[in-house]
Coordinates of C-alpha atoms in Angstrom, one line a residue:
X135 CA -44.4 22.1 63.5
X136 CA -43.6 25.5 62.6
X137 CA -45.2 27.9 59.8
X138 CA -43.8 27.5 56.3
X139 CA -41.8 30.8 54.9
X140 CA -43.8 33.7 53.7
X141 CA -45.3 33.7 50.4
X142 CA -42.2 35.9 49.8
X143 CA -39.8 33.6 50.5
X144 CA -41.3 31.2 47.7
X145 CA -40.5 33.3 45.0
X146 CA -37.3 32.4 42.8
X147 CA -34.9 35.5 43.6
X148 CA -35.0 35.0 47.3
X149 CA -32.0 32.7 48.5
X150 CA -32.2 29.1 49.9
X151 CA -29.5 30.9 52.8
X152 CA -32.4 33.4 53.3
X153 CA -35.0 30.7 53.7
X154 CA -32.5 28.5 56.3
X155 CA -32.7 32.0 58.2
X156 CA -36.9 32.5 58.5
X157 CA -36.8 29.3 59.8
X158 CA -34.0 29.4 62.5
X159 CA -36.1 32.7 63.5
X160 CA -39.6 31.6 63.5
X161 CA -38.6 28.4 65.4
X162 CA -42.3 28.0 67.2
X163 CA -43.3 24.2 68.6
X164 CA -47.1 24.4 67.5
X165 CA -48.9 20.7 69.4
X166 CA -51.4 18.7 67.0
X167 CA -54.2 19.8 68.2
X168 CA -53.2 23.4 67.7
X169 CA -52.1 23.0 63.8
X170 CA -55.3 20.4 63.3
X171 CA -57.9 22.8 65.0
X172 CA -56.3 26.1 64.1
X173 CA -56.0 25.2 59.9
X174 CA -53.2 27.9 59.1
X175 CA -50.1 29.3 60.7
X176 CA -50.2 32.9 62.5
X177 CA -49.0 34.3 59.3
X178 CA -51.4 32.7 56.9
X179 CA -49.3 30.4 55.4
X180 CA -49.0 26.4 55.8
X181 CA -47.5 24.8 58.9
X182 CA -44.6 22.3 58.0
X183 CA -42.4 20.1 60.4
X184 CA -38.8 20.9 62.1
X185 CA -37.6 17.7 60.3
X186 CA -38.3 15.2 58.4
X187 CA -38.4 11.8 60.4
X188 CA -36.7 9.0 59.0
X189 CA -36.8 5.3 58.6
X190 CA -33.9 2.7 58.3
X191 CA -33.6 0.2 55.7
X192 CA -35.0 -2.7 57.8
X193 CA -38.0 -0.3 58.7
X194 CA -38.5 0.3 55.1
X195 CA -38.2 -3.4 54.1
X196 CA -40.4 -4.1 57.1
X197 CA -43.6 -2.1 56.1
X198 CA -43.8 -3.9 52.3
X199 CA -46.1 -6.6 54.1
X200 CA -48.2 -4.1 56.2
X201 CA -51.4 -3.1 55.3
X202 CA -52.2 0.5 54.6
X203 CA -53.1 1.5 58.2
X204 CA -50.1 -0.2 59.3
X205 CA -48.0 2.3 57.4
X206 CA -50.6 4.8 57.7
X207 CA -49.3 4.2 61.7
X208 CA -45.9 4.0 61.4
X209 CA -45.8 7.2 59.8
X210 CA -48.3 9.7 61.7
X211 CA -46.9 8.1 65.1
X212 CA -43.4 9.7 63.3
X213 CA -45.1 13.4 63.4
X214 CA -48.1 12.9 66.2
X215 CA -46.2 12.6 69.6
X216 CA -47.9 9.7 72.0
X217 CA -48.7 12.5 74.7
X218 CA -50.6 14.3 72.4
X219 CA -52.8 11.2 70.9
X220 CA -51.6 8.2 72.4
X221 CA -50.5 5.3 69.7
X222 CA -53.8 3.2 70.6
X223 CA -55.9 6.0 69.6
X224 CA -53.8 7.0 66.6
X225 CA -54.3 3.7 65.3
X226 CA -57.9 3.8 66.2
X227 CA -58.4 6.8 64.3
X228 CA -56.4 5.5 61.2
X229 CA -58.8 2.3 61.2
X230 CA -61.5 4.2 61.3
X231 CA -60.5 6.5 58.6
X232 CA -60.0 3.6 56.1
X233 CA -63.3 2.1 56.4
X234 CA -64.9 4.7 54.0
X235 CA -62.7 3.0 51.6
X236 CA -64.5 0.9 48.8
X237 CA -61.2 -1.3 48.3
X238 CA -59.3 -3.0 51.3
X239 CA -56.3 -2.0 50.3
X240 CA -57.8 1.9 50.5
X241 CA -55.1 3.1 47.7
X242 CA -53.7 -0.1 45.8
X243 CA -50.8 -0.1 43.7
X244 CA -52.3 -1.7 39.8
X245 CA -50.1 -2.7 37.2
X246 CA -50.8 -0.6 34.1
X247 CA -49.0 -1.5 30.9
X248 CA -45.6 -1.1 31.8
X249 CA -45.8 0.9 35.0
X250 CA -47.7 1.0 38.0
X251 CA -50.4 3.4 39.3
X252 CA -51.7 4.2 42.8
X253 CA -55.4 4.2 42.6
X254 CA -56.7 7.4 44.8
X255 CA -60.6 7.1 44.1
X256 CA -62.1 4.3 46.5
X257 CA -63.1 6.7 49.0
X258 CA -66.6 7.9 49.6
X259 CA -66.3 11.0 47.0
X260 CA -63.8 9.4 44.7
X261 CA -61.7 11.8 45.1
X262 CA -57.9 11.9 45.9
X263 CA -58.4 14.3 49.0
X264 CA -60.4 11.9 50.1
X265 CA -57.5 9.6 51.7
X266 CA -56.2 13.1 53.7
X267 CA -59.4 14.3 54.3
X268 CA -60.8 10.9 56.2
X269 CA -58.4 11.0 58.5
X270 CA -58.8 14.9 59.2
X271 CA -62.2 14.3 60.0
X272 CA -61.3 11.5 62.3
X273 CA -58.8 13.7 63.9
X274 CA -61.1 16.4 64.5
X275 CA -63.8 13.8 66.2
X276 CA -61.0 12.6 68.7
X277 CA -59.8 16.4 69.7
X278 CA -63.3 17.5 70.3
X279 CA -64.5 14.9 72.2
X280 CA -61.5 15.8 74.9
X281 CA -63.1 19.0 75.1
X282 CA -65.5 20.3 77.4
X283 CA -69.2 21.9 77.2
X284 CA -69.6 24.5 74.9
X285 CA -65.9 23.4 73.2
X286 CA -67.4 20.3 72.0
X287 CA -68.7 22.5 69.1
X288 CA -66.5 23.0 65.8
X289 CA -68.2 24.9 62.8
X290 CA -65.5 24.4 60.1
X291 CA -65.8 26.8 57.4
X292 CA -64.2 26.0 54.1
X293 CA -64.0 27.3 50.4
X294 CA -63.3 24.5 47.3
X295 CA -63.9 24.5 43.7
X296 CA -63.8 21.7 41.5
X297 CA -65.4 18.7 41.2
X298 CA -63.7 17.3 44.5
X299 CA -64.9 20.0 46.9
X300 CA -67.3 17.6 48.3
X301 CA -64.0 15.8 49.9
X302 CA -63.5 18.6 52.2
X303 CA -67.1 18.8 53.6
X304 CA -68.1 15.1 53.6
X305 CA -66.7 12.8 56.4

């Protein structure tokens, strides 16, 4: 993971060539536990991965019988390397997380009329950020309790607005 461009960089008249070029300079490897603990990049901004991990078409064709976790799992093991939260805990923590879920299927797919709509309020605030947010929480539990003594302590200080602020603080 490295930090995304400066808020600069966003902004219309910069060039996709100048963009390419932050990155090839800012190339930092940032662990998990750094980008999950630590929130925000050094420069304020967002952290976003080197690259995009793929899957092939039998992959993809594969995961249309698995159950949420299960994709939930194939992905994150795409971004969380096993030596940093080993696959049995990353699926632990994924179960876990889906549990606050009202509906099995934690975000199912309903037919509406002629199209068809993901359903992102089952979880305990009814709230989209809710299905992020779970497993954040989760995430934060398993880091902390590798630490030691007076590390085993996280105040997490956070600013929301909206009617789905209680997402962020309740997990």
């Amino acid at each position: 993971m490295r930090p995304a461009p400066p808020a600069r960089a966003r902004a219309a008249r910069i060039s996709i060539e100048r963009i390419g070029e932050w990155f090839a300079e800012s190339a930092i490897t940032t662990h998990t536990l750094q980008v999950v603990l630590g929130g925000l990049a050094p420069d304020r901004g967002l952290y976003v991965p080197d690259s995009i991990p793929t899957f092939t078409a039998a992959e993809v064709e594969a995961m249309r019988n698995y159950s949420f976790p299960q994709i939930a799992f194939r992905i994150m093991s795409k971004y969380i390397p096993t030596e940093e939260v080993p696959a049995a805990d990353l699926e632990d923590i994924i179960n876990r997380s889906c549990t606050a879920f009202r509906d099995p299927g934690v975000t199912p797919v309903v037919k509406t009329g002629d199209c068809w709509t993901m359903e992102l309020f089952h979880g305990p605030t009814f709230a989209f950020k809710d299905v992020a947010l779970q497993f954040l929480g989760n995430l934060f539990e398993y880091f902390i309790d590798k630490k030691e003594g007076d590390a085993k302590r996280l105040t997490i200080m956070g600013a929301t607005s909206g009617d789905t602020g209680s997402a962020a603080v309740r997990w």
